[in-house]
Amino acid sequence: YFVGWFMTTVYYPGITSVLAWVSARYLSVLLGFSIVGAECMVLAGFFLVASYALNALSPVLAGKFQVSTTIIKLIPLLLMAVIGTIVGLGNGMVVENFTTVVDASKSSGTALFTAVVATAFAFEGWIIATSINAELKDPKRTLPLALVCGVGIIMLIYLFYYVGIAGAVPNAVMMESGEHGARLAFSTIFGQAGGTILFVFVLISCLGTCNGLMMGCTRGFYALAA
């Protein structure tokens, strides 16, 4: 019970705040704001408040928004995975990125540990889905099936997505530029207008993730009570 209480009051709000901040950084890139400036923090606060208001005032609408953003987020991921990989294999960028070490100062053990931490964070949010188990029909069957199939599908999609990214820009550019590097990758493959549109889809997917985490926040105590 204490672990559930801690996650509901500390962990869930903390990770939700991070996603609101990440969403604000992507929007700041689109608007030309600094990703470390005051504008970005104001946007992060707005996303956080808006997400809470949506889940508190209309849980049904929040659920529909979640499903919609999940579908939308697959569009840029799949396009980059397929087209980026084809282009990268054609121009040799994929092979170069997978055979070139950008930062040789780190030992292989340290680099592997850093990668494991980043990967663990990427899949950590799935545990929050258990906060709505009291509201599901037949949760003992539905929830494990959704988690196993969902994680497997998303893992494969993101694996090929990052291969596609590796076919668009060098690793050094991605490591140095962060969100700007992702936009550059989309612009390189799909042109300036297409890259901007697909980058908006990425922003929507971040907002969907933020909404899903907020959904867990607002359901946490109810799950404990149930």
Short mmCIF file of C-alpha atoms in Angstrom, two decimals:
data_model
loop_
_atom_site.label_atom_id
_atom_site.label_comp_id
_atom_site.label_asym_id
_atom_site.label_seq_id
_atom_site.Cartn_x
_atom_site.Cartn_y
_atom_site.Cartn_z
CA TYR A 1 0.00 0.00 0.00
CA PHE A 2 2.83 2.40 0.87
CA VAL A 3 4.48 1.80 -2.51
CA GLY A 4 1.21 2.55 -4.29
CA TRP A 5 0.69 5.69 -2.20
CA PHE A 6 4.25 6.89 -2.96
CA MET A 7 3.87 6.32 -6.70
CA THR A 8 0.51 8.11 -6.76
CA THR A 9 1.65 11.17 -4.80
CA VAL A 10 5.29 11.50 -5.92
CA TYR A 11 6.27 9.33 -8.86
CA TYR A 12 3.26 9.74 -11.17
CA PRO A 13 3.13 13.55 -10.83
CA GLY A 14 6.89 13.78 -11.32
CA ILE A 15 7.02 11.77 -14.54
CA THR A 16 3.89 13.54 -15.84
CA SER A 17 5.61 16.88 -15.31
CA VAL A 18 8.59 15.62 -17.31
CA LEU A 19 6.33 14.75 -20.26
CA ALA A 20 4.65 18.16 -20.10
CA TRP A 21 8.11 19.72 -20.22
CA VAL A 22 9.20 17.51 -23.14
CA SER A 23 6.02 18.47 -25.05
CA ALA A 24 6.78 22.13 -24.38
CA ARG A 25 10.29 21.70 -25.76
CA TYR A 26 8.95 20.27 -29.02
CA LEU A 27 6.44 23.09 -29.36
CA SER A 28 9.20 25.61 -28.58
CA VAL A 29 11.21 24.22 -31.48
CA LEU A 30 8.23 24.72 -33.80
CA LEU A 31 7.63 28.27 -32.55
CA GLY A 32 11.29 29.25 -32.57
CA PHE A 33 11.53 29.64 -28.77
CA SER A 34 14.52 28.63 -26.69
CA ILE A 35 14.03 25.14 -25.24
CA VAL A 36 15.68 26.31 -22.01
CA GLY A 37 13.92 29.67 -21.76
CA ALA A 38 10.97 30.98 -19.77
CA GLU A 39 8.59 30.49 -22.70
CA CYS A 40 9.22 26.75 -22.63
CA MET A 41 8.47 26.54 -18.90
CA VAL A 42 5.23 28.52 -19.34
CA LEU A 43 4.13 26.11 -22.08
CA ALA A 44 5.00 23.15 -19.84
CA GLY A 45 2.85 24.58 -17.06
CA PHE A 46 -0.02 25.16 -19.48
CA PHE A 47 0.14 21.57 -20.79
CA LEU A 48 0.18 20.23 -17.24
CA VAL A 49 -2.85 22.26 -16.13
CA ALA A 50 -4.77 21.59 -19.36
CA SER A 51 -4.15 17.85 -19.12
CA TYR A 52 -5.37 17.76 -15.53
CA ALA A 53 -8.46 19.80 -16.39
CA LEU A 54 -9.31 17.45 -19.26
CA ASN A 55 -9.04 14.33 -17.09
CA ALA A 56 -10.83 15.87 -14.11
CA LEU A 57 -13.73 17.42 -16.00
CA SER A 58 -14.29 14.81 -18.71
CA PRO A 59 -12.63 11.38 -18.26
CA VAL A 60 -14.49 10.04 -21.31
CA LEU A 61 -13.12 12.81 -23.53
CA ALA A 62 -9.66 12.24 -22.05
CA GLY A 63 -9.91 8.57 -23.02
CA LYS A 64 -10.92 9.43 -26.59
CA PHE A 65 -8.06 11.92 -26.80
CA GLN A 66 -5.70 9.17 -25.65
CA VAL A 67 -6.84 6.76 -28.35
CA SER A 68 -6.64 9.47 -31.04
CA THR A 69 -3.11 10.53 -30.14
CA THR A 70 -1.97 6.91 -30.06
CA ILE A 71 -3.13 6.44 -33.65
CA ILE A 72 -1.70 9.78 -34.75
CA LYS A 73 1.71 9.07 -33.20
CA LEU A 74 2.10 5.96 -35.34
CA ILE A 75 1.99 7.97 -38.59
CA PRO A 76 5.38 9.75 -38.31
CA LEU A 77 6.99 6.75 -36.65
CA LEU A 78 6.03 4.35 -39.41
CA LEU A 79 6.82 6.81 -42.22
CA MET A 80 10.27 7.54 -40.81
CA ALA A 81 10.89 3.86 -40.11
CA VAL A 82 10.16 2.82 -43.70
CA ILE A 83 11.28 5.79 -45.82
CA GLY A 84 14.18 6.83 -43.59
CA THR A 85 15.59 3.31 -43.60
CA ILE A 86 15.29 3.01 -47.38
CA VAL A 87 16.97 6.39 -47.93
CA GLY A 88 19.64 5.66 -45.35
CA LEU A 89 20.52 2.31 -46.86
CA GLY A 90 20.72 3.94 -50.27
CA ASN A 91 23.08 6.76 -49.26
CA GLY A 92 25.08 4.73 -46.74
CA MET A 93 24.06 6.85 -43.73
CA VAL A 94 22.64 3.91 -41.79
CA VAL A 95 25.82 1.87 -42.14
CA GLU A 96 27.97 4.86 -41.21
CA ASN A 97 25.93 5.63 -38.08
CA PHE A 98 26.01 2.03 -36.90
CA THR A 99 29.75 1.65 -37.46
CA THR A 100 31.01 5.04 -36.20
CA VAL A 101 31.63 5.85 -32.54
CA VAL A 102 30.71 9.48 -31.88
CA ASP A 103 32.17 9.79 -28.37
CA ALA A 104 35.06 7.44 -27.75
CA SER A 105 35.80 8.92 -24.32
CA LYS A 106 33.20 6.70 -22.64
CA SER A 107 33.95 3.07 -21.99
CA SER A 108 31.68 0.50 -23.57
CA GLY A 109 30.33 -0.39 -20.11
CA THR A 110 29.37 3.19 -19.33
CA ALA A 111 27.78 3.68 -22.74
CA LEU A 112 25.79 0.45 -22.34
CA PHE A 113 24.60 1.50 -18.88
CA THR A 114 23.48 4.89 -20.24
CA ALA A 115 21.56 3.16 -23.03
CA VAL A 116 19.90 0.74 -20.59
CA VAL A 117 18.77 3.64 -18.35
CA ALA A 118 17.31 5.52 -21.32
CA THR A 119 15.52 2.39 -22.55
CA ALA A 120 14.15 1.63 -19.08
CA PHE A 121 12.76 5.17 -18.84
CA ALA A 122 11.12 4.83 -22.24
CA PHE A 123 9.12 1.78 -21.11
CA GLU A 124 8.62 2.82 -17.47
CA GLY A 125 5.31 4.54 -18.13
CA TRP A 126 3.59 1.26 -18.97
CA ILE A 127 3.29 0.41 -15.27
CA ILE A 128 0.95 3.39 -14.88
CA ALA A 129 -1.64 1.51 -16.94
CA THR A 130 -2.24 -0.62 -13.85
CA SER A 131 -3.76 2.41 -12.12
CA ILE A 132 -6.97 1.96 -14.15
CA ASN A 133 -7.30 -1.77 -13.46
CA ALA A 134 -10.32 -1.16 -11.19
CA GLU A 135 -12.21 0.36 -14.15
CA LEU A 136 -11.50 -2.36 -16.72
CA LYS A 137 -13.73 -5.26 -17.67
CA ASP A 138 -12.00 -8.54 -16.78
CA PRO A 139 -8.69 -6.82 -15.83
CA LYS A 140 -6.92 -10.10 -15.04
CA ARG A 141 -7.14 -11.00 -18.72
CA THR A 142 -7.32 -7.62 -20.44
CA LEU A 143 -4.48 -5.80 -18.70
CA PRO A 144 -1.72 -8.44 -19.09
CA LEU A 145 -2.69 -8.96 -22.73
CA ALA A 146 -2.62 -5.22 -23.43
CA LEU A 147 0.71 -4.75 -21.68
CA VAL A 148 2.48 -7.64 -23.37
CA CYS A 149 1.14 -6.95 -26.87
CA GLY A 150 1.41 -3.18 -26.49
CA VAL A 151 5.00 -3.18 -25.29
CA GLY A 152 6.04 -5.65 -27.99
CA ILE A 153 4.45 -3.67 -30.83
CA ILE A 154 5.74 -0.29 -29.63
CA MET A 155 9.22 -1.71 -29.09
CA LEU A 156 9.42 -2.94 -32.69
CA ILE A 157 8.03 0.31 -34.10
CA TYR A 158 10.50 2.47 -32.19
CA LEU A 159 13.38 0.16 -33.08
CA PHE A 160 12.74 0.65 -36.79
CA TYR A 161 11.97 4.35 -36.24
CA TYR A 162 15.43 4.95 -34.83
CA VAL A 163 16.96 3.02 -37.72
CA GLY A 164 15.07 5.42 -39.99
CA ILE A 165 16.40 8.41 -38.02
CA ALA A 166 19.90 6.98 -38.44
CA GLY A 167 19.33 7.06 -42.20
CA ALA A 168 18.55 10.79 -42.15
CA VAL A 169 21.16 12.54 -39.98
CA PRO A 170 24.52 11.60 -38.45
CA ASN A 171 24.56 10.42 -34.84
CA ALA A 172 26.70 13.39 -33.84
CA VAL A 173 23.98 15.80 -34.99
CA MET A 174 21.27 13.94 -33.07
CA MET A 175 23.35 13.84 -29.88
CA GLU A 176 24.18 17.53 -30.09
CA SER A 177 20.82 18.91 -31.24
CA GLY A 178 18.20 16.83 -29.39
CA GLU A 179 14.71 17.91 -30.51
CA HIS A 180 16.21 20.08 -33.28
CA GLY A 181 17.97 16.97 -34.58
CA ALA A 182 14.66 15.10 -34.83
CA ARG A 183 13.11 17.95 -36.80
CA LEU A 184 16.16 18.07 -39.08
CA ALA A 185 15.78 14.33 -39.71
CA PHE A 186 12.14 14.72 -40.77
CA SER A 187 12.94 17.76 -42.92
CA THR A 188 15.81 15.90 -44.60
CA ILE A 189 13.60 12.99 -45.59
CA PHE A 190 10.25 14.67 -46.25
CA GLY A 191 11.21 18.25 -47.13
CA GLN A 192 10.70 21.40 -45.06
CA ALA A 193 6.88 21.44 -45.13
CA GLY A 194 6.49 17.69 -44.74
CA GLY A 195 9.05 17.64 -41.96
CA THR A 196 7.18 20.36 -40.06
CA ILE A 197 3.85 18.53 -40.39
CA LEU A 198 5.29 15.24 -39.21
CA PHE A 199 7.07 17.04 -36.37
CA VAL A 200 3.65 18.34 -35.27
CA PHE A 201 2.52 14.71 -35.14
CA VAL A 202 5.46 13.97 -32.84
CA LEU A 203 4.35 16.82 -30.59
CA ILE A 204 0.81 15.39 -30.52
CA SER A 205 2.19 12.00 -29.53
CA CYS A 206 4.07 13.61 -26.62
CA LEU A 207 0.86 15.32 -25.50
CA GLY A 208 -0.91 11.97 -25.70
CA THR A 209 1.72 10.39 -23.48
CA CYS A 210 1.38 13.27 -21.04
CA ASN A 211 -2.39 12.75 -21.03
CA GLY A 212 -1.98 9.04 -20.38
CA LEU A 213 0.29 9.71 -17.41
CA MET A 214 -2.12 12.31 -16.08
CA MET A 215 -4.88 9.74 -16.42
CA GLY A 216 -2.87 7.49 -14.12
CA CYS A 217 -2.37 10.37 -11.67
CA THR A 218 -6.08 11.10 -11.41
CA ARG A 219 -6.99 7.41 -11.04
CA GLY A 220 -4.24 6.44 -8.60
CA PHE A 221 -6.06 6.94 -5.31
CA TYR A 222 -9.24 5.41 -6.69
CA ALA A 223 -7.28 2.28 -7.63
CA LEU A 224 -5.81 2.12 -4.12
CA ALA A 225 -9.26 2.54 -2.57
CA ALA A 226 -10.78 -0.12 -4.82
#
